[in-house]
Amino acid sequence: MHLSLETTLGVGALVVLLSVVAVRASVRVGLPSLLLYLGIGMLLGESVLGFQFQNASLTESLGLAALVLILTEGGLSTRWSLVRPALGIGSSLSTLAVAVSIGVAGSALHLLLGLDWRTAFLWGAVLSSTDAAAVFSVLRGIGVLPKLAGALELESGLNDAPVVIAVVLLASPGPLPWWAPALVLYELAVGAAVGAALGFGGAWALRRAALPSTGLYPLAALAVCVLGYAAGQSLHASGFLATYLAALILGNSHLPHRGGVLSFAEGTGWLAQIGLFVLLGLYASPGALGHAVLPALVAAAVLLLLARPLSVVVAMLPFRMPWREQVFLSWSGLRGAVPIVLALIPLTRDPGNPRARLLVDVVLVLVVLLTLLQGTTLPWVARLLGVAHAG
């Protein structure tokens, strides 16, 4: 379907306005807004209104760009005073827990779904990452204990980096190189160094800049964070980690017009979330998802009952965390756009592989199922476990 410029702009504006209204509706009914955005995209898609969009490569590229903006907003708005006490817990959840989750989920999916080992671990890697957009939008409205909130925000901001590396390695053709562990360490270390350098350097430069308009400071701060992703990727390191650390440092620095910077970043983050989930809904073919329901149910059960709880238990061994808090962390492993975007990586690298297309469909169904289950019950679980603020 060919659309004129005015039609494209009009549809885009209506989608944004409808999505903004959907945020208010989602708060009233307790339904995570990302599901409403996915629904809007599916409504626009080929199964209903007839807009055709099946470009996996473009969806992946736009999805990664949106994730960069979402991580930027998350880093800029995260208070270091909140996450500093949870730095060890969040770091363990974003590294050790990821490794355990991939191993447990991959092994279970190999046995239950008959996937070969490499494909099973690829599925486990795609499903192991919690979603920054889902966590930032749902968690901040619950009022859980600061230590838990800080740990979950750090986890969702940091765990994209190792998961993306694992997915790319497992989706690449040929045997895994023996030096893969060293490559992972290099990508994380260099990505962290790039992010720290840009964060501190950007804060120093912005404090000394005399820009002619206050509206330029938010643009400059956002550009520094996006530059972190580009610089990290160009050095074959983790661009996501560079982006998040640069944003975290900038957001906790004494920036000129800091309130305007944070407001602009929040608006950009919302626009990225809306665009990303509507795009993913537009890409999905609801009529073709029936074959993915059973494996999605199996994968969801594996994540909720095995992979996430075991990964939390192992990651929390050095911290002697009370069991109530560990249960809450296990239930708070929210999935969203990140697994869907990551599932597109193997599809774009091997578009003729039916297992690759099945993975995308499974993740779409799984994200909807787990968001409905976890996102709507998380406030109740927090109160039941006694990990929410009184009042």
Tab-separated table of C-alpha atoms in Angstrom, residues 30-386:
chain	number	residue	atom	x	y	z
A	30	GLY	CA	-3.984	-1.568	35.452
A	31	LEU	CA	-2.979	-2.876	32.028
A	32	PRO	CA	0.632	-2.267	30.887
A	33	SER	CA	0.615	0.294	28.096
A	34	LEU	CA	2.948	-1.711	25.878
A	35	LEU	CA	0.126	-4.179	25.202
A	36	LEU	CA	-2.089	-1.338	24.012
A	37	TYR	CA	0.680	-0.121	21.696
A	38	LEU	CA	1.118	-3.618	20.285
A	39	GLY	CA	-2.648	-3.757	19.793
A	40	ILE	CA	-2.617	-0.456	17.894
A	41	GLY	CA	0.109	-1.801	15.613
A	42	MET	CA	-1.797	-5.019	14.983
A	43	LEU	CA	-4.942	-3.011	14.256
A	44	LEU	CA	-3.038	-1.072	11.601
A	45	GLY	CA	-1.484	-4.254	10.180
A	46	GLU	CA	-2.380	-6.475	7.305
A	47	SER	CA	-4.879	-8.560	9.270
A	48	VAL	CA	-7.190	-5.607	10.048
A	49	LEU	CA	-6.685	-2.244	8.296
A	50	GLY	CA	-4.346	-3.662	5.698
A	51	PHE	CA	-1.047	-1.783	6.146
A	52	GLN	CA	1.680	-4.095	4.841
A	53	PHE	CA	4.992	-4.200	6.725
A	54	GLN	CA	7.125	-7.346	6.773
A	55	ASN	CA	10.676	-5.993	6.567
A	56	ALA	CA	12.530	-7.853	9.336
A	57	SER	CA	15.837	-6.077	8.730
A	58	LEU	CA	14.286	-2.600	8.940
A	59	THR	CA	12.277	-3.620	11.998
A	60	GLU	CA	15.457	-4.814	13.695
A	61	SER	CA	17.323	-1.586	12.876
A	62	LEU	CA	14.495	0.674	14.020
A	63	GLY	CA	13.993	-1.488	17.092
A	64	LEU	CA	17.657	-1.210	18.105
A	65	ALA	CA	17.526	2.570	17.573
A	66	ALA	CA	14.441	2.813	19.788
A	67	LEU	CA	16.123	0.720	22.484
A	68	VAL	CA	19.048	3.154	22.476
A	69	LEU	CA	16.647	6.032	23.178
A	70	ILE	CA	14.804	4.049	25.854
A	71	LEU	CA	18.076	3.179	27.598
A	72	THR	CA	19.114	6.825	27.355
A	73	GLU	CA	15.938	7.952	29.100
A	74	GLY	CA	16.311	5.217	31.700
A	75	GLY	CA	19.910	6.161	32.468
A	76	LEU	CA	19.261	9.900	32.594
A	77	SER	CA	16.298	9.511	34.951
A	78	THR	CA	17.888	6.922	37.265
A	79	ARG	CA	19.069	8.411	40.551
A	80	TRP	CA	22.518	7.201	41.587
A	81	SER	CA	21.534	7.607	45.247
A	82	LEU	CA	18.813	4.988	44.642
A	83	VAL	CA	20.834	2.431	42.700
A	84	ARG	CA	24.182	2.766	44.507
A	85	PRO	CA	23.129	0.583	47.488
A	86	ALA	CA	21.927	-2.036	44.981
A	87	LEU	CA	24.964	-1.887	42.688
A	88	GLY	CA	26.218	-5.347	43.624
A	89	ILE	CA	22.782	-6.942	43.374
A	90	GLY	CA	21.970	-5.277	40.052
A	91	SER	CA	25.347	-6.189	38.569
A	92	SER	CA	24.950	-9.816	39.639
A	93	LEU	CA	21.448	-9.965	38.157
A	94	SER	CA	22.668	-8.519	34.850
A	95	THR	CA	25.633	-10.892	34.467
A	96	LEU	CA	25.584	-14.067	36.565
A	97	ALA	CA	21.797	-14.373	36.476
A	98	VAL	CA	21.820	-13.936	32.687
A	99	ALA	CA	24.302	-16.802	32.282
A	100	VAL	CA	22.303	-19.080	34.577
A	101	SER	CA	19.042	-18.179	32.833
A	102	ILE	CA	20.474	-18.972	29.406
A	103	GLY	CA	21.793	-22.319	30.638
A	104	VAL	CA	18.621	-23.375	32.455
A	105	ALA	CA	16.185	-22.152	29.788
A	106	GLY	CA	18.261	-23.600	26.949
A	107	SER	CA	18.536	-27.008	28.606
A	108	ALA	CA	14.815	-27.140	29.417
A	109	LEU	CA	13.767	-26.027	25.919
A	110	HIS	CA	16.074	-28.625	24.381
A	111	LEU	CA	14.344	-31.350	26.382
A	112	LEU	CA	10.773	-30.073	26.135
A	113	LEU	CA	10.633	-28.712	22.574
A	114	GLY	CA	13.210	-30.942	20.904
A	115	LEU	CA	15.417	-28.037	19.787
A	116	ASP	CA	19.044	-28.732	19.002
A	117	TRP	CA	21.415	-27.474	21.686
A	118	ARG	CA	22.605	-24.354	19.885
A	119	THR	CA	19.090	-23.283	18.912
A	120	ALA	CA	17.849	-23.987	22.435
A	121	PHE	CA	20.548	-21.797	23.978
A	122	LEU	CA	19.801	-19.108	21.378
A	123	TRP	CA	16.170	-19.141	22.479
A	124	GLY	CA	17.322	-19.023	26.094
A	125	ALA	CA	19.526	-16.003	25.363
A	126	VAL	CA	16.754	-14.114	23.559
A	127	LEU	CA	14.366	-14.735	26.440
A	128	SER	CA	16.836	-13.965	29.243
A	129	SER	CA	16.851	-10.173	28.992
A	130	THR	CA	14.431	-8.149	31.070
A	131	ASP	CA	13.075	-5.083	29.349
A	132	ALA	CA	14.057	-1.550	30.343
A	133	ALA	CA	10.874	0.022	28.969
A	134	ALA	CA	8.641	-2.449	30.796
A	135	VAL	CA	10.560	-2.172	34.067
A	136	PHE	CA	10.845	1.622	34.025
A	137	SER	CA	7.142	2.113	33.213
A	138	VAL	CA	5.686	-0.530	35.558
A	139	LEU	CA	8.087	-0.591	38.506
A	140	ARG	CA	8.123	3.131	39.241
A	141	GLY	CA	4.395	3.142	39.901
A	142	ILE	CA	4.494	0.379	42.510
A	143	GLY	CA	6.584	1.912	45.295
A	144	VAL	CA	8.723	-1.102	46.205
A	145	LEU	CA	11.668	-0.936	48.588
A	146	PRO	CA	14.461	1.278	47.210
A	147	LYS	CA	16.989	-1.568	47.224
A	148	LEU	CA	14.774	-3.752	45.049
A	149	ALA	CA	13.755	-0.901	42.749
A	150	GLY	CA	17.388	0.095	42.257
A	151	ALA	CA	18.462	-3.496	41.595
A	152	LEU	CA	15.750	-4.070	38.984
A	153	GLU	CA	16.430	-0.770	37.225
A	154	LEU	CA	20.151	-1.533	37.073
A	155	GLU	CA	19.466	-5.052	35.851
A	156	SER	CA	17.187	-3.920	33.036
A	157	GLY	CA	19.610	-1.186	32.023
A	158	LEU	CA	22.745	-3.355	32.092
A	159	ASN	CA	21.656	-6.831	31.020
A	160	ASP	CA	20.961	-5.903	27.385
A	161	ALA	CA	24.720	-5.716	26.775
A	162	PRO	CA	25.705	-9.323	27.630
A	163	VAL	CA	22.484	-10.721	26.142
A	164	VAL	CA	23.011	-9.006	22.772
A	165	ILE	CA	26.572	-10.386	22.668
A	166	ALA	CA	25.301	-13.899	23.440
A	167	VAL	CA	22.536	-13.711	20.806
A	168	VAL	CA	24.913	-12.472	18.089
A	169	LEU	CA	27.442	-15.217	18.889
A	170	LEU	CA	24.824	-17.978	18.916
A	171	ALA	CA	23.097	-16.674	15.758
A	172	SER	CA	26.348	-16.520	13.779
A	173	PRO	CA	27.095	-19.414	11.415
A	174	GLY	CA	29.806	-21.924	12.215
A	175	PRO	CA	31.115	-23.208	15.542
A	176	LEU	CA	31.581	-20.855	18.450
A	177	PRO	CA	35.198	-19.647	18.673
A	178	TRP	CA	37.247	-20.809	21.645
A	179	TRP	CA	37.972	-17.197	22.485
A	180	ALA	CA	34.286	-16.263	22.825
A	181	PRO	CA	34.524	-15.650	26.627
A	182	ALA	CA	37.426	-13.244	26.055
A	183	LEU	CA	35.376	-11.473	23.368
A	184	VAL	CA	32.489	-11.006	25.799
A	185	LEU	CA	34.827	-9.506	28.410
A	186	TYR	CA	36.386	-7.208	25.809
A	187	GLU	CA	33.014	-5.946	24.567
A	188	LEU	CA	31.760	-5.242	28.081
A	189	ALA	CA	34.995	-3.608	29.280
A	190	VAL	CA	35.430	-1.377	26.242
A	191	GLY	CA	31.735	-0.498	26.180
A	192	ALA	CA	31.917	0.536	29.843
A	193	ALA	CA	35.052	2.608	29.185
A	194	VAL	CA	33.465	4.373	26.212
A	195	GLY	CA	30.293	5.136	28.169
A	196	ALA	CA	32.196	6.462	31.176
A	197	ALA	CA	34.446	8.643	29.014
A	198	LEU	CA	31.528	10.161	27.112
A	199	GLY	CA	29.457	10.597	30.259
A	200	PHE	CA	32.109	12.467	32.214
A	201	GLY	CA	33.400	14.297	29.128
A	202	GLY	CA	29.903	15.280	28.021
A	203	ALA	CA	28.994	16.568	31.497
A	204	TRP	CA	32.212	18.616	31.639
A	205	ALA	CA	31.587	20.102	28.178
A	206	LEU	CA	27.927	20.939	28.805
A	207	ARG	CA	28.748	22.727	32.063
A	208	ARG	CA	31.193	24.954	30.197
A	209	ALA	CA	29.207	25.463	27.024
A	210	ALA	CA	27.416	28.730	26.424
A	211	LEU	CA	24.761	27.570	24.009
A	212	PRO	CA	22.474	30.263	22.563
A	213	SER	CA	19.251	28.428	23.447
A	214	THR	CA	18.202	26.338	26.431
A	215	GLY	CA	16.577	23.879	24.033
A	216	LEU	CA	20.004	22.897	22.713
A	217	TYR	CA	21.163	21.395	26.012
A	218	PRO	CA	18.700	18.457	25.912
A	219	LEU	CA	19.659	17.795	22.287
A	220	ALA	CA	23.354	17.812	23.170
A	221	ALA	CA	22.854	15.445	26.118
A	222	LEU	CA	20.822	13.033	23.996
A	223	ALA	CA	23.449	13.179	21.236
A	224	VAL	CA	26.214	12.279	23.700
A	225	CYS	CA	24.335	9.136	24.750
A	226	VAL	CA	23.542	8.085	21.178
A	227	LEU	CA	27.192	8.716	20.303
A	228	GLY	CA	28.050	6.222	23.028
A	229	TYR	CA	26.187	3.507	21.145
A	230	ALA	CA	27.797	4.420	17.816
A	231	ALA	CA	31.290	4.628	19.301
A	232	GLY	CA	30.922	1.364	21.182
A	233	GLN	CA	29.643	-0.531	18.152
A	234	SER	CA	32.363	0.915	15.907
A	235	LEU	CA	34.957	-0.472	18.331
A	236	HIS	CA	33.203	-3.871	18.235
A	237	ALA	CA	32.180	-3.347	21.851
A	238	SER	CA	28.836	-3.057	23.628
A	239	GLY	CA	27.059	0.048	22.398
A	240	PHE	CA	24.128	-0.558	24.749
A	241	LEU	CA	26.372	-0.565	27.806
A	242	ALA	CA	28.124	2.584	26.581
A	243	THR	CA	24.775	4.315	26.074
A	244	TYR	CA	23.381	3.426	29.482
A	245	LEU	CA	26.523	4.359	31.420
A	246	ALA	CA	26.897	7.655	29.556
A	247	ALA	CA	23.264	8.493	30.324
A	248	LEU	CA	23.581	7.402	33.964
A	249	ILE	CA	26.624	9.641	34.478
A	250	LEU	CA	25.070	12.601	32.662
A	251	GLY	CA	21.802	12.252	34.547
A	252	ASN	CA	23.586	12.396	37.887
A	253	SER	CA	25.849	15.330	36.998
A	254	HIS	CA	25.249	19.019	37.637
A	255	LEU	CA	24.056	19.907	34.159
A	256	PRO	CA	22.751	23.305	33.096
A	257	HIS	CA	18.970	23.262	32.575
A	258	ARG	CA	18.899	19.737	33.995
A	259	GLY	CA	15.123	19.743	34.386
A	260	GLY	CA	14.675	20.483	30.700
A	261	VAL	CA	17.144	17.744	29.790
A	262	LEU	CA	15.223	15.165	31.823
A	263	SER	CA	11.834	16.295	30.500
A	264	PHE	CA	13.054	16.097	26.914
A	265	ALA	CA	14.574	12.663	27.533
A	266	GLU	CA	11.319	11.438	29.085
A	267	GLY	CA	9.316	12.616	26.080
A	268	THR	CA	11.819	11.037	23.696
A	269	GLY	CA	11.677	7.789	25.670
A	270	TRP	CA	7.890	7.704	25.476
A	271	LEU	CA	7.979	8.367	21.741
A	272	ALA	CA	10.534	5.571	21.286
A	273	GLN	CA	8.386	3.159	23.310
A	274	ILE	CA	5.251	4.042	21.351
A	275	GLY	CA	7.003	3.788	18.005
A	276	LEU	CA	8.741	0.542	18.892
A	277	PHE	CA	5.707	-1.369	20.139
A	278	VAL	CA	3.427	-0.065	17.384
A	279	LEU	CA	6.075	-1.085	14.846
A	280	LEU	CA	6.355	-4.564	16.370
A	281	GLY	CA	2.583	-4.907	16.368
A	282	LEU	CA	2.497	-3.788	12.737
A	283	TYR	CA	5.177	-6.352	11.844
A	284	ALA	CA	3.315	-9.173	13.582
A	285	SER	CA	0.782	-11.298	11.747
A	286	PRO	CA	-1.852	-12.237	14.354
A	287	GLY	CA	-3.426	-14.817	12.087
A	288	ALA	CA	-0.122	-16.695	11.819
A	289	LEU	CA	0.626	-16.841	15.537
A	290	GLY	CA	-1.504	-19.900	16.319
A	291	HIS	CA	1.369	-22.326	15.783
A	292	ALA	CA	3.447	-20.389	18.319
A	293	VAL	CA	1.002	-20.579	21.243
A	294	LEU	CA	2.049	-24.018	22.562
A	295	PRO	CA	5.834	-23.438	22.451
A	296	ALA	CA	5.241	-19.966	23.921
A	297	LEU	CA	3.339	-21.470	26.840
A	298	VAL	CA	6.156	-23.978	27.394
A	299	ALA	CA	8.798	-21.259	27.226
A	300	ALA	CA	6.814	-19.012	29.575
A	301	ALA	CA	6.505	-21.809	32.125
A	302	VAL	CA	10.232	-22.507	31.873
A	303	LEU	CA	11.054	-18.841	32.465
A	304	LEU	CA	8.632	-18.320	35.350
A	305	LEU	CA	9.117	-21.624	37.183
A	306	LEU	CA	12.748	-22.528	36.451
A	307	ALA	CA	15.051	-20.091	34.693
A	308	ARG	CA	14.204	-16.819	36.450
A	309	PRO	CA	13.883	-18.214	40.011
A	310	LEU	CA	17.071	-20.288	39.757
A	311	SER	CA	19.028	-17.426	38.218
A	312	VAL	CA	17.917	-15.106	41.031
A	313	VAL	CA	18.808	-17.649	43.721
A	314	VAL	CA	22.297	-18.190	42.286
A	315	ALA	CA	22.912	-14.483	41.710
A	316	MET	CA	21.816	-13.607	45.258
A	317	LEU	CA	23.980	-16.206	47.036
A	318	PRO	CA	26.689	-13.637	47.959
A	319	PHE	CA	24.121	-11.180	49.357
A	320	ARG	CA	22.019	-13.297	51.749
A	321	MET	CA	18.816	-11.677	50.547
A	322	PRO	CA	15.554	-12.592	52.362
A	323	TRP	CA	13.427	-15.096	50.507
A	324	ARG	CA	10.514	-12.637	50.136
A	325	GLU	CA	12.727	-10.219	48.238
A	326	GLN	CA	14.097	-13.028	46.062
A	327	VAL	CA	10.559	-14.110	45.192
A	328	PHE	CA	9.716	-10.544	44.192
A	329	LEU	CA	12.843	-10.295	42.028
A	330	SER	CA	11.877	-13.583	40.386
A	331	TRP	CA	8.378	-12.335	39.573
A	332	SER	CA	9.686	-8.952	38.388
A	333	GLY	CA	11.628	-10.248	35.388
A	334	LEU	CA	9.426	-8.329	32.941
A	335	ARG	CA	9.795	-9.011	29.219
A	336	GLY	CA	8.920	-6.493	26.562
A	337	ALA	CA	10.379	-5.165	23.336
A	338	VAL	CA	13.964	-6.313	23.929
A	339	PRO	CA	13.348	-10.065	23.407
A	340	ILE	CA	11.270	-9.344	20.284
A	341	VAL	CA	13.994	-7.167	18.763
A	342	LEU	CA	16.661	-9.741	19.696
A	343	ALA	CA	14.577	-12.503	18.084
A	344	LEU	CA	14.815	-10.597	14.798
A	345	ILE	CA	18.627	-10.906	14.789
A	346	PRO	CA	18.740	-14.628	13.859
A	347	LEU	CA	15.870	-14.074	11.397
A	348	THR	CA	17.746	-11.343	9.508
A	349	ARG	CA	20.885	-13.465	9.426
A	350	ASP	CA	19.073	-16.580	8.160
A	351	PRO	CA	15.705	-15.480	6.711
A	352	GLY	CA	15.011	-18.880	5.197
A	353	ASN	CA	15.228	-20.734	8.511
A	354	PRO	CA	11.721	-21.668	9.735
A	355	ARG	CA	13.029	-21.978	13.312
A	356	ALA	CA	14.113	-18.328	13.160
A	357	ARG	CA	10.611	-17.158	12.155
A	358	LEU	CA	9.077	-19.434	14.798
A	359	LEU	CA	11.264	-17.787	17.439
A	360	VAL	CA	9.912	-14.327	16.536
A	361	ASP	CA	6.315	-15.558	16.733
A	362	VAL	CA	6.940	-17.399	20.015
A	363	VAL	CA	8.506	-14.342	21.619
A	364	LEU	CA	5.603	-12.127	20.514
A	365	VAL	CA	3.071	-14.480	22.103
A	366	LEU	CA	5.223	-14.973	25.192
A	367	VAL	CA	5.665	-11.230	25.781
A	368	VAL	CA	1.895	-10.702	25.657
A	369	LEU	CA	1.257	-13.622	28.017
A	370	LEU	CA	3.905	-12.674	30.575
A	371	THR	CA	3.034	-8.976	30.465
A	372	LEU	CA	-0.604	-9.765	31.171
A	373	LEU	CA	0.370	-12.117	33.995
A	374	GLN	CA	3.297	-10.323	35.611
A	375	GLY	CA	2.566	-6.708	34.777
A	376	THR	CA	-0.977	-6.777	36.149
A	377	THR	CA	-0.136	-8.782	39.297
A	378	LEU	CA	3.156	-7.127	40.281
A	379	PRO	CA	1.581	-4.522	42.639
A	380	TRP	CA	-0.417	-7.272	44.363
A	381	VAL	CA	2.664	-9.511	44.661
A	382	ALA	CA	4.668	-6.609	46.149
A	383	ARG	CA	2.005	-6.018	48.811
A	384	LEU	CA	1.619	-9.738	49.523
A	385	LEU	CA	5.373	-10.139	50.073
A	386	GLY	CA	5.625	-6.972	52.123
